[in-house]
Each structure stands twice: as structure tokens, then as C-alpha cells.
CSV table of C-alpha atoms and ligand atoms in Angstrom, one decimal:
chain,number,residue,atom,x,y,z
A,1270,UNK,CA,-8.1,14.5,8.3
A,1271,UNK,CA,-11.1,12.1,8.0
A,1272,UNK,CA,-11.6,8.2,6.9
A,1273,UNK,CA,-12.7,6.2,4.3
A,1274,UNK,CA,-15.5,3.4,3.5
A,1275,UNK,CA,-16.0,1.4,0.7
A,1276,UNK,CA,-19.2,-0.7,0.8
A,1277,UNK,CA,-19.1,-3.4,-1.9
A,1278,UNK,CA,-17.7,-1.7,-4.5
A,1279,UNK,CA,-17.8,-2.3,-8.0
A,1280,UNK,CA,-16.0,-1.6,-11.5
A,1281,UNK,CA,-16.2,-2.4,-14.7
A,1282,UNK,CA,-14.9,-1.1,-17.7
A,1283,UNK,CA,-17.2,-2.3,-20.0
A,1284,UNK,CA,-18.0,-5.6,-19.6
A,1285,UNK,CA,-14.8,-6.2,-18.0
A,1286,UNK,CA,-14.7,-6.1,-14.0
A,1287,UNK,CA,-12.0,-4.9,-12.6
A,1288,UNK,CA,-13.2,-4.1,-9.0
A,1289,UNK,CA,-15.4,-6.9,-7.1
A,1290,UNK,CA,-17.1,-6.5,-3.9
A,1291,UNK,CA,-14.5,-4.0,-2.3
A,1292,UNK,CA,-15.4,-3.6,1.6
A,1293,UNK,CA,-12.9,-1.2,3.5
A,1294,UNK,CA,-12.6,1.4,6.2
A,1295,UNK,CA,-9.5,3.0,6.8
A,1296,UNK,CA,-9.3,4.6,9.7
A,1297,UNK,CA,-8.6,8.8,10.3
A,1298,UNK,CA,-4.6,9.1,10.6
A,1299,UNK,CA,-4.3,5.6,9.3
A,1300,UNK,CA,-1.4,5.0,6.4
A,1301,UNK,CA,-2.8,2.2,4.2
A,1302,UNK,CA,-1.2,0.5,1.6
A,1303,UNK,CA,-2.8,-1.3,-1.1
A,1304,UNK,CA,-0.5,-3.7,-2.4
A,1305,UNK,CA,-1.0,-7.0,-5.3
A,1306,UNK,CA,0.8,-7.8,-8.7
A,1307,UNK,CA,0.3,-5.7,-11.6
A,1308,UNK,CA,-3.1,-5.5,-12.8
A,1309,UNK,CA,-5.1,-6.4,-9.9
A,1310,UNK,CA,-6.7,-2.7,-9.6
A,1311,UNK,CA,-4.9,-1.1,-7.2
A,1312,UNK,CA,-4.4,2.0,-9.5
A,1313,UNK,CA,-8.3,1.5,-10.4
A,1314,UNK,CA,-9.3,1.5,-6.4
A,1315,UNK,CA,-7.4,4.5,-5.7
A,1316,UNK,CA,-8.7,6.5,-8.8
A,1317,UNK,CA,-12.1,5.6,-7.9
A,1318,UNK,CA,-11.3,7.4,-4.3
A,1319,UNK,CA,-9.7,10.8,-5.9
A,1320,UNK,CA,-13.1,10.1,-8.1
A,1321,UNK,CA,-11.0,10.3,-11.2
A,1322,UNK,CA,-13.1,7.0,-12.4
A,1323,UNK,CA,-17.0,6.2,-11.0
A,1324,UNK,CA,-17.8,3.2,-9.1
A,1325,UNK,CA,-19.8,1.1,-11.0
A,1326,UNK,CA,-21.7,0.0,-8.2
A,1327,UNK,CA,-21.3,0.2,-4.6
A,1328,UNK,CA,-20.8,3.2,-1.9
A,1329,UNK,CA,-18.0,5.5,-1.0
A,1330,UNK,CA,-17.9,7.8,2.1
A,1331,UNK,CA,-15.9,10.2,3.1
A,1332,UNK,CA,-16.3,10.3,7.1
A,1333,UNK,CA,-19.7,10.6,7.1
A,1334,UNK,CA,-20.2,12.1,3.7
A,1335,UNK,CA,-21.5,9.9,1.0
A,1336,UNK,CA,-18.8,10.6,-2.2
A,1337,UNK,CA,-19.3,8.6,-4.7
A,1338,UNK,CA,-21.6,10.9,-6.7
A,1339,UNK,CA,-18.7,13.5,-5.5
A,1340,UNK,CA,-17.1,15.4,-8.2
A,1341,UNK,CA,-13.3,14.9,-8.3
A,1342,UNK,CA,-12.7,18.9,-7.1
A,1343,UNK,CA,-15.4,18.3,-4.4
A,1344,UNK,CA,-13.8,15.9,-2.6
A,1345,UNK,CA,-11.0,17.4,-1.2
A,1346,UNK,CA,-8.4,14.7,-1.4
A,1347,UNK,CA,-5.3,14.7,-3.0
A,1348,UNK,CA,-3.3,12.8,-5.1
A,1349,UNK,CA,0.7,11.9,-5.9
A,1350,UNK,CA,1.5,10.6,-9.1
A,1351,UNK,CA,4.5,8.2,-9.9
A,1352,UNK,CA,5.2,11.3,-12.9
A,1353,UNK,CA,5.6,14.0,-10.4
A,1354,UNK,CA,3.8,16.3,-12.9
A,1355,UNK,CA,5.6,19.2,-11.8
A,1356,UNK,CA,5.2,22.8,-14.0
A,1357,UNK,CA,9.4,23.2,-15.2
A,1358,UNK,CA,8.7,26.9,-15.5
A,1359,UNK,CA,7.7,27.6,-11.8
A,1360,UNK,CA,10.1,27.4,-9.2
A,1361,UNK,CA,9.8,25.1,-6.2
A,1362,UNK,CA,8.3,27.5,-4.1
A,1363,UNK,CA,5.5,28.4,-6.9
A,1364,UNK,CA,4.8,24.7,-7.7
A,1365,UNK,CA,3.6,23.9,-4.1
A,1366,UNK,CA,1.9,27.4,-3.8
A,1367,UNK,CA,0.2,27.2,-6.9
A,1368,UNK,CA,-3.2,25.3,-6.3
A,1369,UNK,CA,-3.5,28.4,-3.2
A,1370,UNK,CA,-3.5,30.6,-6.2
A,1371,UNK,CA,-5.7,28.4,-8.2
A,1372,UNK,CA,-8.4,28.5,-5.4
A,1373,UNK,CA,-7.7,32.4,-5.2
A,1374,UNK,CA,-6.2,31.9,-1.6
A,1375,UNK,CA,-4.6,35.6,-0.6
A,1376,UNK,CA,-1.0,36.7,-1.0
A,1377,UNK,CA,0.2,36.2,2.1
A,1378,UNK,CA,-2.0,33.6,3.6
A,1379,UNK,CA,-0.1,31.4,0.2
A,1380,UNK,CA,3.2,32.6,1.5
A,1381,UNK,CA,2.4,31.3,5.0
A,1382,UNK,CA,1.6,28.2,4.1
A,1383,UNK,CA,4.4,27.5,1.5
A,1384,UNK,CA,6.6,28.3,4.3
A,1385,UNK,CA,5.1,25.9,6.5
A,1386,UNK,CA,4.8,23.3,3.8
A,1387,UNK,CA,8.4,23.9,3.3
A,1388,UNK,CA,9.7,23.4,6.6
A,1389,UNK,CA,7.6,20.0,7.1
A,1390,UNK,CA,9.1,18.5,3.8
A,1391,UNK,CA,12.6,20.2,4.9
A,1392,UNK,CA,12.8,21.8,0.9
A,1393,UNK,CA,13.1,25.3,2.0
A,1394,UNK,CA,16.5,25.7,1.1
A,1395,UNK,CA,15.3,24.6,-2.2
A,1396,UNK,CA,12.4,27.1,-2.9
A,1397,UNK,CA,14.2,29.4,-5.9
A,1398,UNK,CA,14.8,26.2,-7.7
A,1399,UNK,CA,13.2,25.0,-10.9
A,1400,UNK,CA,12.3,21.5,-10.9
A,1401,UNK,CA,14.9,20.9,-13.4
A,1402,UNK,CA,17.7,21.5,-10.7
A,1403,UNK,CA,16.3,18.8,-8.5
A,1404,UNK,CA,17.2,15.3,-7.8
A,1405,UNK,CA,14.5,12.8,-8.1
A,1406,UNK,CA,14.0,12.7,-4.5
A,1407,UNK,CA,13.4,16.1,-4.4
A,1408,UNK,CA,11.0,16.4,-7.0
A,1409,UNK,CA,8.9,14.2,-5.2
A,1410,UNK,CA,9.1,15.7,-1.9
A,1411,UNK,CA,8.1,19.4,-4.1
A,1412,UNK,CA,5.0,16.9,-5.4
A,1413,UNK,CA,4.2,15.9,-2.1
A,1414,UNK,CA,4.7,18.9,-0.7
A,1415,UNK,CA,1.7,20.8,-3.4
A,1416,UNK,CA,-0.4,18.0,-2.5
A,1417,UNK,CA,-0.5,19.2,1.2
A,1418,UNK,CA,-0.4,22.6,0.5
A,1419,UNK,CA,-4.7,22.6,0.6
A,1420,UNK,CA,-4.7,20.7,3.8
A,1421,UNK,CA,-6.7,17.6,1.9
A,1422,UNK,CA,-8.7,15.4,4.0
A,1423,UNK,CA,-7.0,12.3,2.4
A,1424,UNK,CA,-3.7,11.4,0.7
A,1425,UNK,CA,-3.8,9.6,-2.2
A,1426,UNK,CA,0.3,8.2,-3.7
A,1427,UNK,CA,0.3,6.3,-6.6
A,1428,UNK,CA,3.7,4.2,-6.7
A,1429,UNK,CA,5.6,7.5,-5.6
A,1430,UNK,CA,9.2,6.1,-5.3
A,1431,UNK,CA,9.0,3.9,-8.2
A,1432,UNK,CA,11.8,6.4,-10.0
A,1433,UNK,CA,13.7,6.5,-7.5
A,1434,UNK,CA,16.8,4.7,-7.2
A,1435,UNK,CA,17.4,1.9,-4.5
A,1436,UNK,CA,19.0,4.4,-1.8
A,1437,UNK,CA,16.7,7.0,-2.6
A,1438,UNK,CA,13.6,4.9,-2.1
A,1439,UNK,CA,15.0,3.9,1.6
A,1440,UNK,CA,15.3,7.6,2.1
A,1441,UNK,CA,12.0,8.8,0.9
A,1442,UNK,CA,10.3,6.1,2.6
A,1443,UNK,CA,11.7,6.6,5.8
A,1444,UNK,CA,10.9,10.5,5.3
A,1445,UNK,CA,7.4,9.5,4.3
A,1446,UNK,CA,7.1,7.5,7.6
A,1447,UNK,CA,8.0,10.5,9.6
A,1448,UNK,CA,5.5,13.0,7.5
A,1449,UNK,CA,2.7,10.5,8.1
A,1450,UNK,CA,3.6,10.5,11.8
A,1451,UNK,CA,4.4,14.2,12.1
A,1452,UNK,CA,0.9,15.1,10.1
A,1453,UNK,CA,-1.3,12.5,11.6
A,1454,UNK,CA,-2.2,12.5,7.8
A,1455,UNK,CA,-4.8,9.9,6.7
A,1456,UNK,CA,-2.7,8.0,3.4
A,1457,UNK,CA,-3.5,5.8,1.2
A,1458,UNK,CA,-0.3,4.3,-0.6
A,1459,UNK,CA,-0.5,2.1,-3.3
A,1460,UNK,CA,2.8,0.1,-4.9
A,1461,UNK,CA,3.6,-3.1,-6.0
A,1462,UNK,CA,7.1,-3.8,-3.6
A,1463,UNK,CA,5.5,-5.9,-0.5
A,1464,UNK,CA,8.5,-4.2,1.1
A,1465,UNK,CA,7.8,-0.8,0.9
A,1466,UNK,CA,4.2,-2.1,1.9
A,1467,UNK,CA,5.5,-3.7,4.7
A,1468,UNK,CA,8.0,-0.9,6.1
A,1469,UNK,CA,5.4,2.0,5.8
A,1470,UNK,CA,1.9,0.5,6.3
A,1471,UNK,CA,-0.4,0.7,9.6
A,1472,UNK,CA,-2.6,-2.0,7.8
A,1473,UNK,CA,-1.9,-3.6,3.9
A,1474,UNK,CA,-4.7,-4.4,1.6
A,1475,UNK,CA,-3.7,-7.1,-0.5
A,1476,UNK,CA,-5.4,-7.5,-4.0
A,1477,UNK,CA,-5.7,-10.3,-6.5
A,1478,UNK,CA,-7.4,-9.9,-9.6
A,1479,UNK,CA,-9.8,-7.1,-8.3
A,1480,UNK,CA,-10.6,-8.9,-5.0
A,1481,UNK,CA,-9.6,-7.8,-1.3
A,1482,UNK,CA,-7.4,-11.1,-0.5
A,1483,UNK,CA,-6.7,-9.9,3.3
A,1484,UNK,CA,-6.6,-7.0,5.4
A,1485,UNK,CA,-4.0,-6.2,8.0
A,1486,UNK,CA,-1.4,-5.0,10.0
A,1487,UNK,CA,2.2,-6.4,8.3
A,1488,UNK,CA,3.0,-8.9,11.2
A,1489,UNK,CA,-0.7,-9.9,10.7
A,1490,UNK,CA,-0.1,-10.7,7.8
A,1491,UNK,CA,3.5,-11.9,8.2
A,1492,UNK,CA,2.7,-14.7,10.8
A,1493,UNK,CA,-0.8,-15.3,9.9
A,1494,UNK,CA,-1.1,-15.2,5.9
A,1495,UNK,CA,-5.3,-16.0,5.2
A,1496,UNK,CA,-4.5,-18.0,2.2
A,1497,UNK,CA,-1.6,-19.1,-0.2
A,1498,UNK,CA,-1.6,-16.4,-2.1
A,1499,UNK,CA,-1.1,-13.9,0.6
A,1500,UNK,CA,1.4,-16.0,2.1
A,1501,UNK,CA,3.9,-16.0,-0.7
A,1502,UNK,CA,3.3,-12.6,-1.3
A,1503,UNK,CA,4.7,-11.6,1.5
A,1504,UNK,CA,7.9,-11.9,3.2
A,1505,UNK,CA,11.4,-12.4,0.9
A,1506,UNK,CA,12.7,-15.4,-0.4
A,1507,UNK,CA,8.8,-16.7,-0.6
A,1508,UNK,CA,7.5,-19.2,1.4
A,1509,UNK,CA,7.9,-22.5,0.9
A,1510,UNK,CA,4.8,-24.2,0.2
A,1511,UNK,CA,4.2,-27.6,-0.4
A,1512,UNK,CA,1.8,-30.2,-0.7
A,1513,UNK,CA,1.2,-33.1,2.7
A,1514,UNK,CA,-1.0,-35.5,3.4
A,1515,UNK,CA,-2.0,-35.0,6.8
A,1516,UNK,CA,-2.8,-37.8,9.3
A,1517,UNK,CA,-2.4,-37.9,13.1
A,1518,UNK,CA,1.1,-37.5,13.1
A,1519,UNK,CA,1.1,-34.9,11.3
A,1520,UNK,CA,1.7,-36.1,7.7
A,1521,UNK,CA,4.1,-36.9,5.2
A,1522,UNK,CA,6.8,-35.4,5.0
A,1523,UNK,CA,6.4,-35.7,8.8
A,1524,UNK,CA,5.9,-32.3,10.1
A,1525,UNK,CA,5.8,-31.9,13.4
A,1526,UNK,CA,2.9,-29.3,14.2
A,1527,UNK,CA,2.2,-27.4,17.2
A,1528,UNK,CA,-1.0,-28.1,19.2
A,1529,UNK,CA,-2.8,-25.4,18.0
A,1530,UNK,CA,-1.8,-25.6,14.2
A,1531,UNK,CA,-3.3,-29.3,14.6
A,1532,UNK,CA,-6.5,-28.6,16.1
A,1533,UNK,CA,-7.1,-26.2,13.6
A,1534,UNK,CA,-6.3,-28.5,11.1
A,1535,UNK,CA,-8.2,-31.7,12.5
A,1536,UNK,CA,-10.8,-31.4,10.5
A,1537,UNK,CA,-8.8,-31.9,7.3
A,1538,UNK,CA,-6.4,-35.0,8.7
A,1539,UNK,CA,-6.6,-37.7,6.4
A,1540,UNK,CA,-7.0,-35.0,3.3
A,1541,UNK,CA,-3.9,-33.8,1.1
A,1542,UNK,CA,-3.2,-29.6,2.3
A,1543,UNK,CA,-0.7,-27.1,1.1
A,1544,UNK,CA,1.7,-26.8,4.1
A,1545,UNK,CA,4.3,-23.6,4.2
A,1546,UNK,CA,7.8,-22.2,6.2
A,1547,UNK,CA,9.2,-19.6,5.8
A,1548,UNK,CA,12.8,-19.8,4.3
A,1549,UNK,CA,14.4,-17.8,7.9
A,1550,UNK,CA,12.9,-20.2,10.1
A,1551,UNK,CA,14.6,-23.7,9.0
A,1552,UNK,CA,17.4,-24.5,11.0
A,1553,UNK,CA,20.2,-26.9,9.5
A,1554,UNK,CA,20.6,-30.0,11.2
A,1555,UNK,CA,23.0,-33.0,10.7
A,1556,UNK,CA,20.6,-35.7,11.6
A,1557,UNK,CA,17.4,-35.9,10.5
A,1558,UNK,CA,14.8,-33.6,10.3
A,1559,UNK,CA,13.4,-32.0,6.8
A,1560,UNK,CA,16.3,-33.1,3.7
A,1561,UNK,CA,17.1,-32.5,0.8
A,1562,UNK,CA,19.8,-31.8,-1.9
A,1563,UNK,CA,21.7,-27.9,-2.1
A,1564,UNK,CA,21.3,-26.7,-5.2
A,1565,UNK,CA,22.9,-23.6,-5.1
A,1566,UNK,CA,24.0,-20.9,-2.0
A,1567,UNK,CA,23.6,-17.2,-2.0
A,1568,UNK,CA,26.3,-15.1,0.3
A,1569,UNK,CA,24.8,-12.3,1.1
A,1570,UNK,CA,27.2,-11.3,4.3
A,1571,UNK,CA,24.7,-11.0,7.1
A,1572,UNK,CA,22.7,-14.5,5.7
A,1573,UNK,CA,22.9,-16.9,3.6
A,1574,UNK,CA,20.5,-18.6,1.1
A,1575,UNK,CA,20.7,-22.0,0.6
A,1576,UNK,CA,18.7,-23.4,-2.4
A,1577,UNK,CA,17.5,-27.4,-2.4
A,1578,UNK,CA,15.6,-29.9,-3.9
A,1579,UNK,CA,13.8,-32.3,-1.8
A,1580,UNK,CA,11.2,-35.6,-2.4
A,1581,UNK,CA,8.7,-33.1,-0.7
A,1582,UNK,CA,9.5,-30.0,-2.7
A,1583,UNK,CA,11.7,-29.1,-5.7
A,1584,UNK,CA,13.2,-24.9,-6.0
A,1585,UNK,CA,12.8,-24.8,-1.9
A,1586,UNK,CA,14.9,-22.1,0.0
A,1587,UNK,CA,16.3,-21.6,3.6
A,1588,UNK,CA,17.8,-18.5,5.0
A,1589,UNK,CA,20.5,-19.2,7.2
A,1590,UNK,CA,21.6,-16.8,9.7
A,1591,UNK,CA,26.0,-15.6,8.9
A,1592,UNK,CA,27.4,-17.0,6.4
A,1593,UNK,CA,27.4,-20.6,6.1
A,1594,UNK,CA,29.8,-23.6,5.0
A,1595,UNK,CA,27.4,-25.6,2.8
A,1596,UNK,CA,28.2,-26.3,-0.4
A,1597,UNK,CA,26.4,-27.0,-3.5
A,1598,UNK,CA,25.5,-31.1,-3.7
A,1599,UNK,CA,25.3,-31.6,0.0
A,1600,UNK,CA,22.4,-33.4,1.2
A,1601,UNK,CA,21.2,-31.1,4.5
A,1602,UNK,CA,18.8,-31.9,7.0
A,1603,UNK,CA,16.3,-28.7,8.2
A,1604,UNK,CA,14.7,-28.3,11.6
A,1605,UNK,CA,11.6,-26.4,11.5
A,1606,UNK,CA,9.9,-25.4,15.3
A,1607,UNK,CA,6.0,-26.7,15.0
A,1608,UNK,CA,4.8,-22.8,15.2
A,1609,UNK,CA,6.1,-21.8,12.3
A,1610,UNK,CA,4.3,-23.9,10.2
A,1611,UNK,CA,1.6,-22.5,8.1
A,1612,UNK,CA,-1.2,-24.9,6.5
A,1613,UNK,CA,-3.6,-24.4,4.4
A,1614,UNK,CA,-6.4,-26.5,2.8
A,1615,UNK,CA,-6.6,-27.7,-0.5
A,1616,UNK,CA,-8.1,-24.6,-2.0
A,1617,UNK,CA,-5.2,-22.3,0.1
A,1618,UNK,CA,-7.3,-21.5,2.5
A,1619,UNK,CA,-5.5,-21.1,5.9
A,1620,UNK,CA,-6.6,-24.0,8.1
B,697,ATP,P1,0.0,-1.9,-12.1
B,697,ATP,O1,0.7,-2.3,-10.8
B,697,ATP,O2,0.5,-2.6,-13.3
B,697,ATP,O3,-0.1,-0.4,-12.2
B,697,ATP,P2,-2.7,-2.1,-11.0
B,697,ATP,O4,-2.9,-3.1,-10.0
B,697,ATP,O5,-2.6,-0.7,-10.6
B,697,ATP,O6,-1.5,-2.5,-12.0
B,697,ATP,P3,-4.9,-1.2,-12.6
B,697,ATP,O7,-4.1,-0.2,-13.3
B,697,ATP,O8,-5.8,-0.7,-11.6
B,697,ATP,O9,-3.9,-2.3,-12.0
B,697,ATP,O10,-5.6,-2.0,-13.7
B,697,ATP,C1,-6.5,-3.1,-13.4
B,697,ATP,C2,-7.1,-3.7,-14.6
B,697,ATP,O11,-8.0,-2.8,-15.2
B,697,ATP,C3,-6.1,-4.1,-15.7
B,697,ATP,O12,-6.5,-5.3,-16.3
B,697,ATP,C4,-6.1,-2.9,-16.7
B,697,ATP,O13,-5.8,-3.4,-17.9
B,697,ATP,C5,-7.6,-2.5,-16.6
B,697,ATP,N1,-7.8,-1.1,-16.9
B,697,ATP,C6,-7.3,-0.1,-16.2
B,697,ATP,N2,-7.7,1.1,-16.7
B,697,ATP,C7,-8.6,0.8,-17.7
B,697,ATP,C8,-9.3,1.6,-18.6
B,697,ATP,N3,-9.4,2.9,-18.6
B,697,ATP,N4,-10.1,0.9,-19.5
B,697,ATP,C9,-10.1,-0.4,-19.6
B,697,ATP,N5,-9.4,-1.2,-18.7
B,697,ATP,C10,-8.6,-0.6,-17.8
């Protein structure tokens, strides 16, 4: 398999931009997941790869093949659709073999490689089915499966468990982890859930509105969110962010911030931030420390989420480890270590 670069790319569709300034390399072997709400141009970026759509402006390579001119067929990469686009005539054995025939591949050598398609994907039991006679997980292992069968340089999946029940999509997500390992496959994954983003990625792209918000590995980008945006993004419940005014002591509400968190942010005491914790790391407390009033409380067995109001924020939420005894209307104190809070300037940048 090979990797990717993207040098300042551009789209527009008419006037409208909907890709600005892209700048990426992903790696040979590397799964990456491009990840944002709907309508930031995460479909658009990956189109633009399988050259389904032209860059605007801007380079592609393909290792060290300039692409962008590339016609879709030339580029040898292929591509998973949410739709499965399965033939219902052809049984699952014909479906994966059938772009072979297409490029006119021989008899047997087709066989051959079904088979070994087959037994990667584990659908060989499966191969004198129609498509019809599959479940939904299936189908999309058959889909993934055709899409392997020409040994592309890249893989291109398009929201691929999005029909997919909630089991299901645990399933195939662990199965696509192994494939990806077992195939040392270069991938390019794009969906919308920052938890399948999280649980499958080597590195995340995160996109906002046609711009490249931060790029990198999920802890990265877990413990070290570059801005606001990226930092409520990911993780679930949100972080909660609020707005401080920082002086010495660290501001008000106080916050108690770990050396390095206020050297980094010594430039802006005296200035109102944004600062943020994540709901799992406040720690109830019965004197002191961060209060405010329960609002509501979430069991869900292994935690619980406890739902406030406070003078510093309104709609916060802490996850508490078991399951807790505090009741709607209690006022409740939160601890918070100084590492784990995030801070960020006025514009959400990450101080
Ligand atoms: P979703 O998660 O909803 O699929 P997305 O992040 O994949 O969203 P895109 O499908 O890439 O977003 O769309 C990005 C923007 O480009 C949207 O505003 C969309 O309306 C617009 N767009 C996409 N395709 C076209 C097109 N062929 N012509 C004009 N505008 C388009």
C-alpha cells in the first residue's frame, strides 16, 4: 500500500468553498479517520481522493505520484460506500470477484483471490449467497471484501457502519480493526461518531466547516484538545467549558492549575479565557471545592452522571465512578486535580 499528501487543497462548488487549505499526509499502513459534524466536507475530502470530484486548487499525491489530474480508474484506490451497492443477482462469491472479471483478470487467478479474500473477511461460508440472504453486517463485509479484491493502494469507507445496528457496529468495528492490522492496509475512514473515530483511528482529522481543526492520535487529542471546538468534540458527556478570569491565583471560579498549565497561560492572566474539565475527572467533595446545584442524575450501572447548575456554569456534567447517592437539589462540591484542566484563550485557542 502507499500514502497520501494533500498540499493546500482547495474546493469549491461554484462560488461556494467547501474545502480550504487542506494540508495532510497519511502515512503507508496508517488508518485515518476524518471525523466533524455534518457538512464540514468530510464526504467532499474523501471524493476528492477516489477523484470522484477535482480539486479546485491544490496538489494530491499518491506516494510519489502526483494524482490530482489522475482519472478516478487510474488511481487505484478503492472506495466503501454507506449503500453497500451490492449487484442482488450475483452471489457473494461473484460480487467480490466481479471487478477481476471487469479488468479481464483469468479464471482461476479470480478464483484464487476470492478465496483469499474470503478467508480474510471470514465470509466463505457465505459465498453461494445472494446479498438478499445477508444480514447487514454481512453485506458490508461482501462490500469490503470487493473493494480488496484488486489489491488497491488505498482504502477509501464512507460512514460504512452507519446501517448497522448498535451491536453490529461494535462488531464490525472491531473486525475492521483486525483487517486494518492483518492487511497493513493504508485506510482512510470517514464518519461522523467521534467514537468510532476514536476506537479505530491511528491519527483523527477533525474538520469544521471545510478547515483541518487538528491532527492526531485520539489520546492526542483526548488530553490535549488545540482549541474549543476540538475539545467538546471529543470525549462523551462534552467537556465542560466555561468562561474565568484569570489572575495569579488562578482565577475566578478559583481553579487551581498545575504549573505547567499556568506558565502556558501567563501571558493571558489578567484577561477573561474559556477554561474546560472533563465530566470523568471531577471528584465529589463535601467541603469546598467547585459547587453547584444537581439538576438531574443519570444511572447508568458502571457510572453515574450527575447534571448541575453552578454561578460559574449552567447545563455542567460530572461522571462519577459506580453508582452514586446524590440526589436531585443537592448542592455538591467537585474537586478537580490542576492537570486536568484545559484553558484556552478568548478566541478557543488552547493556551
Ligand atoms: P455529512 O456528515 O452530512 O455527510 P460531510 O461532512 O460529509 O457531511 P459533505 O458531504 O462533504 O459534508 O458536504 C460539505 C458541503 O458541501 C455541504 O455544505 C454540502 O451541502 C456541500 N456539497 C456537497 N456536495 C455538493 C455538490 N455536488 N454541489 C454543491 N454543494 C455540495
Amino acid at each position: 500500500m502507499t500514502g497520501l499528501t494533500l498540499k493546500q487543497v482547495n474546493k469549491k462548488f461554484g462560488e461556494f468553498p467547501v474545502i480550504h487549505e487542506v494540508d495532510l499526509s497519511i502515512d503507508s499502513g496508517e488508518l485515518v479517520v476524518f471525523v466533524g459534524p455534518s457538512g464540514c466536507g468530510k464526504s467532499t475530502l474523501l471524493r476528492l481522493i477516489a477523484g470522484l470530484e477535482d480539486i479546485t486548487s491544490g496538489e494530491f499525491w499518491i506516494g510519489g505520484q502526483r494524482a490530482d489530474q489522475l482519472l478516478a480508474a487510474a488511481r487505484n484506490i478503492a472506495m466503501v460506500f454507506q449503500s453497500y451497492a451490492l449487484y442482488p443477482h450475483m452471489t457473494v462469491a461473484e460480487n467480490i470477484g466481479f471487478p477481476l472479471k471487469l479488468a479481464k483478470l483469468p479464471r482461476a487467478r479470480i478464483a484464487e483471490k476470492v478465496a483469499a479474500v474470503g478467508e480474510s473477511l471470514r465470509l466463505g461460508a457465505l459465498f453461494d449467497r445472494k446479498p438478499g440472504q445477508l444480514s447487514g453486517g454481512q453485506r458490508q463485509r461482501v462490500a469490503i471484501g470487493r473493494a480488496l479484491a484488486r489489491d488497491p493502494k488505498v482504502l477509501l469507507l464512507d460512514e460504512p457502519l452507519s446501517n448497522l445496528d448498535a451491536a453490529l457496529r461494535l462488531e464490525m468495528r472491531m473486525e475492521l480493526s483486525r483487517l486494518h492490522k492483518q492487511l497493513a492496509a493504508t485506510m482512510v475512514y470517514v464518519t461522523h461518531d467521534q467514537v468510532e473515530a476514536m476506537t479505530l483511528a491511528d491519527r483523527i482529522v477533525i474538520m469544521r466547516e471545510g478547515k483541518v481543526e487538528q491532527v492526531g492520535t485520539p489520546l492526542e487529542l483526548y488530553s490535549r484538545p488545540a482549541n474549543v471546538f476540538v475539545a467538546e468534540f471529543i470525549g462523551s458527556p462534552k467537556m465542560n467549558v466555561f468562561s474565568a478570569d484569570l489572575d495569579r491565583s488562578g482565577g475566578n471560579p478559583v481553579i487551581r492549575l498545575s504549573e505547567q498549565t499556568a506558565l502556558s497561560a501567563e501571558g493571558a492572566a489578567g484577561s477573561r479565557v474559556f477554561a474546560g474539565i472533563r465530566p470523568e475527572h471531577m471528584t465529589p467533595v463535601d467541603d469546598g471545592g467547585l459547587r453547584g446545584v444537581v439538576t438531574a442524575v443519570e444511572h447508568l450501572g458502571a457510572d453515574t452522571l450527575v447534571h448541575f447548575d453552578s454561578a460559574f456554569m449552567e447545563g455542567g456534567i460530572a461522571r462519577i465512578n459506580g453508582i452514586s447517592g446524590v440526589r436531585t437539589g443537592e448542592n455538591i462540591g467537585f474537586q478537580v486535580a490542576a492537570e486536568q484542566y484545559h484553558l484556552f484563550s478568548e478566541n478557543g485557542n488552547r493556551l
